[in-house]
Amino acid sequence: VEKVDISQYYEVYVDSSLEKDYALRDDFITIREGSIASFEIIAFSLAHTVAMEYYERITEKFFQKINFYDDIKKLGMIRMKEKELLQFIAELLSIKHKIVNELYLFDKPEIVWDDIRLERLYTSLYAFFDISDRFKSIEYKLNFMNENITFLYDVLHARKSHSLEWVVIFLIG
């Protein structure tokens, strides 16, 4: 297991004289009421932004691993085996599955359902930390890699089928 050091430092201030429910700044937020629910929403949003950083790094590393383009340009062939390509596809799908199913990016926390102020805070933090845009960027990269690897898998599969056809022709002959 690779150890990952990602942290997000974001200060929270409570100021009861604040006119609005909250005020967002680049490295801190001020809230009018210091309720546990407000702190939960802030922590939840920070957890999402740290998790997105983690998956951005994983996606970038994965992107670097795929180096078959040079082989195709230089050699005119793919040195990767079918099994390796299938493993890449599975790893890509696994990353996407983890992001969607483990982070609950598209599900609002239950505590915001009954409180419009908490929902506004959550929505503002979600937008402030660019969670949706960051997910779209990761999703685009994963889809791009998946399309390329799937194409290569199809090429390898066709080459294998072509070889088998020749074996069948040879055996019939």
JSON list of C-alpha atoms in Angstrom, two decimals:
[
{"chain": "A", "resi": 1, "resn": "VAL", "atom": "CA", "xyz": [0.00, 0.00, 0.00]},
{"chain": "A", "resi": 2, "resn": "GLU", "atom": "CA", "xyz": [1.40, 3.32, -1.03]},
{"chain": "A", "resi": 3, "resn": "LYS", "atom": "CA", "xyz": [1.42, 5.94, 1.68]},
{"chain": "A", "resi": 4, "resn": "VAL", "atom": "CA", "xyz": [-0.08, 9.24, 0.54]},
{"chain": "A", "resi": 5, "resn": "ASP", "atom": "CA", "xyz": [0.40, 12.54, 2.28]},
{"chain": "A", "resi": 6, "resn": "ILE", "atom": "CA", "xyz": [-2.40, 14.89, 1.35]},
{"chain": "A", "resi": 7, "resn": "SER", "atom": "CA", "xyz": [-3.76, 17.48, 3.67]},
{"chain": "A", "resi": 8, "resn": "GLN", "atom": "CA", "xyz": [-5.99, 20.52, 3.47]},
{"chain": "A", "resi": 9, "resn": "TYR", "atom": "CA", "xyz": [-5.68, 23.29, 6.00]},
{"chain": "A", "resi": 10, "resn": "TYR", "atom": "CA", "xyz": [-8.80, 25.41, 6.22]},
{"chain": "A", "resi": 11, "resn": "GLU", "atom": "CA", "xyz": [-9.59, 27.51, 9.26]},
{"chain": "A", "resi": 12, "resn": "VAL", "atom": "CA", "xyz": [-13.09, 27.95, 10.60]},
{"chain": "A", "resi": 13, "resn": "TYR", "atom": "CA", "xyz": [-14.07, 31.02, 12.59]},
{"chain": "A", "resi": 14, "resn": "VAL", "atom": "CA", "xyz": [-17.32, 31.64, 14.42]},
{"chain": "A", "resi": 15, "resn": "ASP", "atom": "CA", "xyz": [-18.56, 35.23, 14.47]},
{"chain": "A", "resi": 16, "resn": "SER", "atom": "CA", "xyz": [-22.10, 35.77, 15.78]},
{"chain": "A", "resi": 17, "resn": "SER", "atom": "CA", "xyz": [-22.09, 39.36, 14.45]},
{"chain": "A", "resi": 18, "resn": "LEU", "atom": "CA", "xyz": [-21.78, 38.13, 10.87]},
{"chain": "A", "resi": 19, "resn": "GLU", "atom": "CA", "xyz": [-24.68, 39.40, 8.75]},
{"chain": "A", "resi": 20, "resn": "LYS", "atom": "CA", "xyz": [-24.83, 36.29, 6.53]},
{"chain": "A", "resi": 21, "resn": "ASP", "atom": "CA", "xyz": [-24.83, 32.66, 7.63]},
{"chain": "A", "resi": 22, "resn": "TYR", "atom": "CA", "xyz": [-21.23, 32.26, 6.41]},
{"chain": "A", "resi": 23, "resn": "ALA", "atom": "CA", "xyz": [-18.44, 33.99, 4.50]},
{"chain": "A", "resi": 24, "resn": "LEU", "atom": "CA", "xyz": [-16.02, 31.96, 2.37]},
{"chain": "A", "resi": 25, "resn": "ARG", "atom": "CA", "xyz": [-12.43, 33.04, 1.80]},
{"chain": "A", "resi": 26, "resn": "ASP", "atom": "CA", "xyz": [-9.48, 31.30, 0.14]},
{"chain": "A", "resi": 27, "resn": "ASP", "atom": "CA", "xyz": [-8.02, 29.80, 3.31]},
{"chain": "A", "resi": 28, "resn": "PHE", "atom": "CA", "xyz": [-10.77, 30.22, 5.89]},
{"chain": "A", "resi": 29, "resn": "ILE", "atom": "CA", "xyz": [-14.50, 30.36, 6.44]},
{"chain": "A", "resi": 30, "resn": "THR", "atom": "CA", "xyz": [-16.42, 32.39, 8.96]},
{"chain": "A", "resi": 31, "resn": "ILE", "atom": "CA", "xyz": [-19.77, 31.06, 10.13]},
{"chain": "A", "resi": 32, "resn": "ARG", "atom": "CA", "xyz": [-22.36, 32.87, 12.21]},
{"chain": "A", "resi": 33, "resn": "GLU", "atom": "CA", "xyz": [-23.38, 29.85, 14.30]},
{"chain": "A", "resi": 34, "resn": "GLY", "atom": "CA", "xyz": [-20.89, 27.25, 15.43]},
{"chain": "A", "resi": 35, "resn": "SER", "atom": "CA", "xyz": [-23.25, 24.28, 15.31]},
{"chain": "A", "resi": 36, "resn": "ILE", "atom": "CA", "xyz": [-22.01, 20.74, 15.06]},
{"chain": "A", "resi": 37, "resn": "ALA", "atom": "CA", "xyz": [-23.98, 20.35, 11.83]},
{"chain": "A", "resi": 38, "resn": "SER", "atom": "CA", "xyz": [-22.09, 23.28, 10.27]},
{"chain": "A", "resi": 39, "resn": "PHE", "atom": "CA", "xyz": [-18.77, 21.78, 11.28]},
{"chain": "A", "resi": 40, "resn": "GLU", "atom": "CA", "xyz": [-19.87, 18.42, 9.82]},
{"chain": "A", "resi": 41, "resn": "ILE", "atom": "CA", "xyz": [-20.69, 20.04, 6.48]},
{"chain": "A", "resi": 42, "resn": "ILE", "atom": "CA", "xyz": [-17.33, 21.85, 6.41]},
{"chain": "A", "resi": 43, "resn": "ALA", "atom": "CA", "xyz": [-15.47, 18.65, 7.34]},
{"chain": "A", "resi": 44, "resn": "PHE", "atom": "CA", "xyz": [-17.43, 16.67, 4.76]},
{"chain": "A", "resi": 45, "resn": "SER", "atom": "CA", "xyz": [-16.52, 19.19, 2.04]},
{"chain": "A", "resi": 46, "resn": "LEU", "atom": "CA", "xyz": [-12.86, 19.21, 3.07]},
{"chain": "A", "resi": 47, "resn": "ALA", "atom": "CA", "xyz": [-12.82, 15.43, 3.00]},
{"chain": "A", "resi": 48, "resn": "HIS", "atom": "CA", "xyz": [-14.15, 15.57, -0.57]},
{"chain": "A", "resi": 49, "resn": "THR", "atom": "CA", "xyz": [-11.49, 18.02, -1.67]},
{"chain": "A", "resi": 50, "resn": "VAL", "atom": "CA", "xyz": [-8.71, 15.90, -0.15]},
{"chain": "A", "resi": 51, "resn": "ALA", "atom": "CA", "xyz": [-10.15, 12.77, -1.74]},
{"chain": "A", "resi": 52, "resn": "MET", "atom": "CA", "xyz": [-10.33, 14.52, -5.12]},
{"chain": "A", "resi": 53, "resn": "GLU", "atom": "CA", "xyz": [-6.65, 15.46, -4.77]},
{"chain": "A", "resi": 54, "resn": "TYR", "atom": "CA", "xyz": [-5.87, 11.82, -4.03]},
{"chain": "A", "resi": 55, "resn": "TYR", "atom": "CA", "xyz": [-7.74, 10.58, -7.09]},
{"chain": "A", "resi": 56, "resn": "GLU", "atom": "CA", "xyz": [-6.22, 13.33, -9.26]},
{"chain": "A", "resi": 57, "resn": "ARG", "atom": "CA", "xyz": [-2.78, 12.03, -8.28]},
{"chain": "A", "resi": 58, "resn": "ILE", "atom": "CA", "xyz": [-3.76, 8.39, -8.90]},
{"chain": "A", "resi": 59, "resn": "THR", "atom": "CA", "xyz": [-5.17, 9.29, -12.31]},
{"chain": "A", "resi": 60, "resn": "GLU", "atom": "CA", "xyz": [-2.02, 11.20, -13.24]},
{"chain": "A", "resi": 61, "resn": "LYS", "atom": "CA", "xyz": [0.21, 8.29, -12.18]},
{"chain": "A", "resi": 62, "resn": "PHE", "atom": "CA", "xyz": [-1.95, 5.90, -14.13]},
{"chain": "A", "resi": 63, "resn": "PHE", "atom": "CA", "xyz": [-1.76, 8.19, -17.15]},
{"chain": "A", "resi": 64, "resn": "GLN", "atom": "CA", "xyz": [2.05, 8.03, -16.92]},
{"chain": "A", "resi": 65, "resn": "LYS", "atom": "CA", "xyz": [1.99, 4.20, -16.82]},
{"chain": "A", "resi": 66, "resn": "ILE", "atom": "CA", "xyz": [0.40, 3.95, -20.21]},
{"chain": "A", "resi": 67, "resn": "ASN", "atom": "CA", "xyz": [3.33, 4.26, -22.58]},
{"chain": "A", "resi": 68, "resn": "PHE", "atom": "CA", "xyz": [2.30, 2.08, -25.49]},
{"chain": "A", "resi": 69, "resn": "TYR", "atom": "CA", "xyz": [2.12, 5.01, -27.93]},
{"chain": "A", "resi": 70, "resn": "ASP", "atom": "CA", "xyz": [5.91, 5.05, -28.31]},
{"chain": "A", "resi": 71, "resn": "ASP", "atom": "CA", "xyz": [5.95, 1.31, -29.08]},
{"chain": "A", "resi": 72, "resn": "ILE", "atom": "CA", "xyz": [3.34, 1.75, -31.79]},
{"chain": "A", "resi": 73, "resn": "LYS", "atom": "CA", "xyz": [5.17, 4.73, -33.32]},
{"chain": "A", "resi": 74, "resn": "LYS", "atom": "CA", "xyz": [8.61, 3.09, -33.25]},
{"chain": "A", "resi": 75, "resn": "LEU", "atom": "CA", "xyz": [7.83, -0.60, -33.75]},
{"chain": "A", "resi": 76, "resn": "GLY", "atom": "CA", "xyz": [4.45, -0.50, -35.44]},
{"chain": "A", "resi": 77, "resn": "MET", "atom": "CA", "xyz": [3.11, -2.98, -32.91]},
{"chain": "A", "resi": 78, "resn": "ILE", "atom": "CA", "xyz": [1.92, -3.35, -29.34]},
{"chain": "A", "resi": 79, "resn": "ARG", "atom": "CA", "xyz": [4.18, -5.16, -26.92]},
{"chain": "A", "resi": 80, "resn": "MET", "atom": "CA", "xyz": [1.51, -5.31, -24.26]},
{"chain": "A", "resi": 81, "resn": "LYS", "atom": "CA", "xyz": [-0.32, -8.57, -23.77]},
{"chain": "A", "resi": 82, "resn": "GLU", "atom": "CA", "xyz": [-4.09, -8.94, -23.76]},
{"chain": "A", "resi": 83, "resn": "LYS", "atom": "CA", "xyz": [-4.08, -9.77, -20.05]},
{"chain": "A", "resi": 84, "resn": "GLU", "atom": "CA", "xyz": [-2.20, -6.55, -19.22]},
{"chain": "A", "resi": 85, "resn": "LEU", "atom": "CA", "xyz": [-4.70, -4.48, -21.18]},
{"chain": "A", "resi": 86, "resn": "LEU", "atom": "CA", "xyz": [-7.61, -6.14, -19.41]},
{"chain": "A", "resi": 87, "resn": "GLN", "atom": "CA", "xyz": [-5.94, -5.35, -16.08]},
{"chain": "A", "resi": 88, "resn": "PHE", "atom": "CA", "xyz": [-5.58, -1.70, -17.11]},
{"chain": "A", "resi": 89, "resn": "ILE", "atom": "CA", "xyz": [-9.27, -1.57, -18.06]},
{"chain": "A", "resi": 90, "resn": "ALA", "atom": "CA", "xyz": [-10.23, -3.14, -14.72]},
{"chain": "A", "resi": 91, "resn": "GLU", "atom": "CA", "xyz": [-8.04, -0.67, -12.83]},
{"chain": "A", "resi": 92, "resn": "LEU", "atom": "CA", "xyz": [-9.60, 2.29, -14.65]},
{"chain": "A", "resi": 93, "resn": "LEU", "atom": "CA", "xyz": [-13.11, 1.07, -13.92]},
{"chain": "A", "resi": 94, "resn": "SER", "atom": "CA", "xyz": [-12.13, 0.43, -10.31]},
{"chain": "A", "resi": 95, "resn": "ILE", "atom": "CA", "xyz": [-10.92, 4.01, -9.85]},
{"chain": "A", "resi": 96, "resn": "LYS", "atom": "CA", "xyz": [-14.14, 5.41, -11.27]},
{"chain": "A", "resi": 97, "resn": "HIS", "atom": "CA", "xyz": [-16.21, 3.03, -9.15]},
{"chain": "A", "resi": 98, "resn": "LYS", "atom": "CA", "xyz": [-14.41, 4.10, -5.99]},
{"chain": "A", "resi": 99, "resn": "ILE", "atom": "CA", "xyz": [-14.85, 7.78, -6.72]},
{"chain": "A", "resi": 100, "resn": "VAL", "atom": "CA", "xyz": [-18.58, 7.49, -7.35]},
{"chain": "A", "resi": 101, "resn": "ASN", "atom": "CA", "xyz": [-19.50, 4.82, -4.79]},
{"chain": "A", "resi": 102, "resn": "GLU", "atom": "CA", "xyz": [-17.16, 5.57, -1.91]},
{"chain": "A", "resi": 103, "resn": "LEU", "atom": "CA", "xyz": [-17.12, 9.37, -1.96]},
{"chain": "A", "resi": 104, "resn": "TYR", "atom": "CA", "xyz": [-20.84, 9.88, -2.49]},
{"chain": "A", "resi": 105, "resn": "LEU", "atom": "CA", "xyz": [-20.00, 12.91, -4.64]},
{"chain": "A", "resi": 106, "resn": "PHE", "atom": "CA", "xyz": [-23.49, 13.20, -6.00]},
{"chain": "A", "resi": 107, "resn": "ASP", "atom": "CA", "xyz": [-25.38, 12.58, -2.76]},
{"chain": "A", "resi": 108, "resn": "LYS", "atom": "CA", "xyz": [-25.95, 15.42, -0.37]},
{"chain": "A", "resi": 109, "resn": "PRO", "atom": "CA", "xyz": [-25.44, 14.54, 3.30]},
{"chain": "A", "resi": 110, "resn": "GLU", "atom": "CA", "xyz": [-28.66, 13.75, 5.13]},
{"chain": "A", "resi": 111, "resn": "ILE", "atom": "CA", "xyz": [-28.22, 16.64, 7.58]},
{"chain": "A", "resi": 112, "resn": "VAL", "atom": "CA", "xyz": [-28.78, 19.20, 4.78]},
{"chain": "A", "resi": 113, "resn": "TRP", "atom": "CA", "xyz": [-32.13, 17.79, 3.73]},
{"chain": "A", "resi": 114, "resn": "ASP", "atom": "CA", "xyz": [-34.12, 19.52, 6.44]},
{"chain": "A", "resi": 115, "resn": "ASP", "atom": "CA", "xyz": [-32.11, 22.73, 6.82]},
{"chain": "A", "resi": 116, "resn": "ILE", "atom": "CA", "xyz": [-31.94, 25.18, 3.93]},
{"chain": "A", "resi": 117, "resn": "ARG", "atom": "CA", "xyz": [-29.05, 27.11, 5.54]},
{"chain": "A", "resi": 118, "resn": "LEU", "atom": "CA", "xyz": [-26.92, 23.96, 5.78]},
{"chain": "A", "resi": 119, "resn": "GLU", "atom": "CA", "xyz": [-27.83, 23.07, 2.21]},
{"chain": "A", "resi": 120, "resn": "ARG", "atom": "CA", "xyz": [-26.67, 26.51, 1.03]},
{"chain": "A", "resi": 121, "resn": "LEU", "atom": "CA", "xyz": [-23.43, 26.09, 2.98]},
{"chain": "A", "resi": 122, "resn": "TYR", "atom": "CA", "xyz": [-22.86, 22.66, 1.49]},
{"chain": "A", "resi": 123, "resn": "THR", "atom": "CA", "xyz": [-23.62, 23.85, -2.05]},
{"chain": "A", "resi": 124, "resn": "SER", "atom": "CA", "xyz": [-21.32, 26.84, -1.64]},
{"chain": "A", "resi": 125, "resn": "LEU", "atom": "CA", "xyz": [-18.44, 24.72, -0.34]},
{"chain": "A", "resi": 126, "resn": "TYR", "atom": "CA", "xyz": [-18.98, 22.13, -3.07]},
{"chain": "A", "resi": 127, "resn": "ALA", "atom": "CA", "xyz": [-18.70, 24.89, -5.69]},
{"chain": "A", "resi": 128, "resn": "PHE", "atom": "CA", "xyz": [-15.88, 26.69, -3.84]},
{"chain": "A", "resi": 129, "resn": "PHE", "atom": "CA", "xyz": [-13.69, 23.57, -3.81]},
{"chain": "A", "resi": 130, "resn": "ASP", "atom": "CA", "xyz": [-14.59, 22.82, -7.47]},
{"chain": "A", "resi": 131, "resn": "ILE", "atom": "CA", "xyz": [-15.59, 19.26, -6.60]},
{"chain": "A", "resi": 132, "resn": "SER", "atom": "CA", "xyz": [-17.79, 18.83, -9.67]},
{"chain": "A", "resi": 133, "resn": "ASP", "atom": "CA", "xyz": [-15.25, 20.28, -12.11]},
{"chain": "A", "resi": 134, "resn": "ARG", "atom": "CA", "xyz": [-12.43, 18.26, -10.61]},
{"chain": "A", "resi": 135, "resn": "PHE", "atom": "CA", "xyz": [-14.50, 15.08, -10.91]},
{"chain": "A", "resi": 136, "resn": "LYS", "atom": "CA", "xyz": [-15.31, 15.90, -14.55]},
{"chain": "A", "resi": 137, "resn": "SER", "atom": "CA", "xyz": [-11.60, 16.37, -15.25]},
{"chain": "A", "resi": 138, "resn": "ILE", "atom": "CA", "xyz": [-10.73, 13.02, -13.67]},
{"chain": "A", "resi": 139, "resn": "GLU", "atom": "CA", "xyz": [-13.66, 11.35, -15.43]},
{"chain": "A", "resi": 140, "resn": "TYR", "atom": "CA", "xyz": [-12.54, 12.77, -18.78]},
{"chain": "A", "resi": 141, "resn": "LYS", "atom": "CA", "xyz": [-9.00, 11.43, -18.31]},
{"chain": "A", "resi": 142, "resn": "LEU", "atom": "CA", "xyz": [-10.26, 8.03, -17.21]},
{"chain": "A", "resi": 143, "resn": "ASN", "atom": "CA", "xyz": [-12.66, 7.83, -20.16]},
{"chain": "A", "resi": 144, "resn": "PHE", "atom": "CA", "xyz": [-9.91, 8.90, -22.56]},
{"chain": "A", "resi": 145, "resn": "MET", "atom": "CA", "xyz": [-7.57, 6.22, -21.23]},
{"chain": "A", "resi": 146, "resn": "ASN", "atom": "CA", "xyz": [-10.36, 3.63, -21.24]},
{"chain": "A", "resi": 147, "resn": "GLU", "atom": "CA", "xyz": [-11.21, 4.36, -24.89]},
{"chain": "A", "resi": 148, "resn": "ASN", "atom": "CA", "xyz": [-7.56, 4.04, -25.92]},
{"chain": "A", "resi": 149, "resn": "ILE", "atom": "CA", "xyz": [-6.98, 0.84, -24.00]},
{"chain": "A", "resi": 150, "resn": "THR", "atom": "CA", "xyz": [-10.25, -0.66, -25.23]},
{"chain": "A", "resi": 151, "resn": "PHE", "atom": "CA", "xyz": [-9.24, 0.19, -28.81]},
{"chain": "A", "resi": 152, "resn": "LEU", "atom": "CA", "xyz": [-5.88, -1.51, -28.28]},
{"chain": "A", "resi": 153, "resn": "TYR", "atom": "CA", "xyz": [-7.60, -4.51, -26.75]},
{"chain": "A", "resi": 154, "resn": "ASP", "atom": "CA", "xyz": [-9.83, -4.77, -29.83]},
{"chain": "A", "resi": 155, "resn": "VAL", "atom": "CA", "xyz": [-6.76, -4.58, -32.07]},
{"chain": "A", "resi": 156, "resn": "LEU", "atom": "CA", "xyz": [-5.03, -7.34, -30.10]},
{"chain": "A", "resi": 157, "resn": "HIS", "atom": "CA", "xyz": [-8.17, -9.44, -30.11]},
{"chain": "A", "resi": 158, "resn": "ALA", "atom": "CA", "xyz": [-8.56, -9.02, -33.89]},
{"chain": "A", "resi": 159, "resn": "ARG", "atom": "CA", "xyz": [-4.92, -9.97, -34.39]},
{"chain": "A", "resi": 160, "resn": "LYS", "atom": "CA", "xyz": [-5.45, -13.09, -32.28]},
{"chain": "A", "resi": 161, "resn": "SER", "atom": "CA", "xyz": [-8.61, -13.97, -34.24]},
{"chain": "A", "resi": 162, "resn": "HIS", "atom": "CA", "xyz": [-6.72, -13.45, -37.49]},
{"chain": "A", "resi": 163, "resn": "SER", "atom": "CA", "xyz": [-3.99, -15.84, -36.31]},
{"chain": "A", "resi": 164, "resn": "LEU", "atom": "CA", "xyz": [-6.60, -18.44, -35.32]},
{"chain": "A", "resi": 165, "resn": "GLU", "atom": "CA", "xyz": [-8.24, -18.15, -38.73]},
{"chain": "A", "resi": 166, "resn": "TRP", "atom": "CA", "xyz": [-4.91, -18.94, -40.38]},
{"chain": "A", "resi": 167, "resn": "VAL", "atom": "CA", "xyz": [-4.44, -21.94, -38.09]},
{"chain": "A", "resi": 168, "resn": "VAL", "atom": "CA", "xyz": [-7.92, -23.22, -39.03]},
{"chain": "A", "resi": 169, "resn": "ILE", "atom": "CA", "xyz": [-7.16, -22.71, -42.74]},
{"chain": "A", "resi": 170, "resn": "PHE", "atom": "CA", "xyz": [-3.86, -24.53, -42.33]},
{"chain": "A", "resi": 171, "resn": "LEU", "atom": "CA", "xyz": [-5.52, -27.43, -40.48]},
{"chain": "A", "resi": 172, "resn": "ILE", "atom": "CA", "xyz": [-8.27, -27.71, -43.08]},
{"chain": "A", "resi": 173, "resn": "GLY", "atom": "CA", "xyz": [-5.66, -27.62, -45.83]}
]
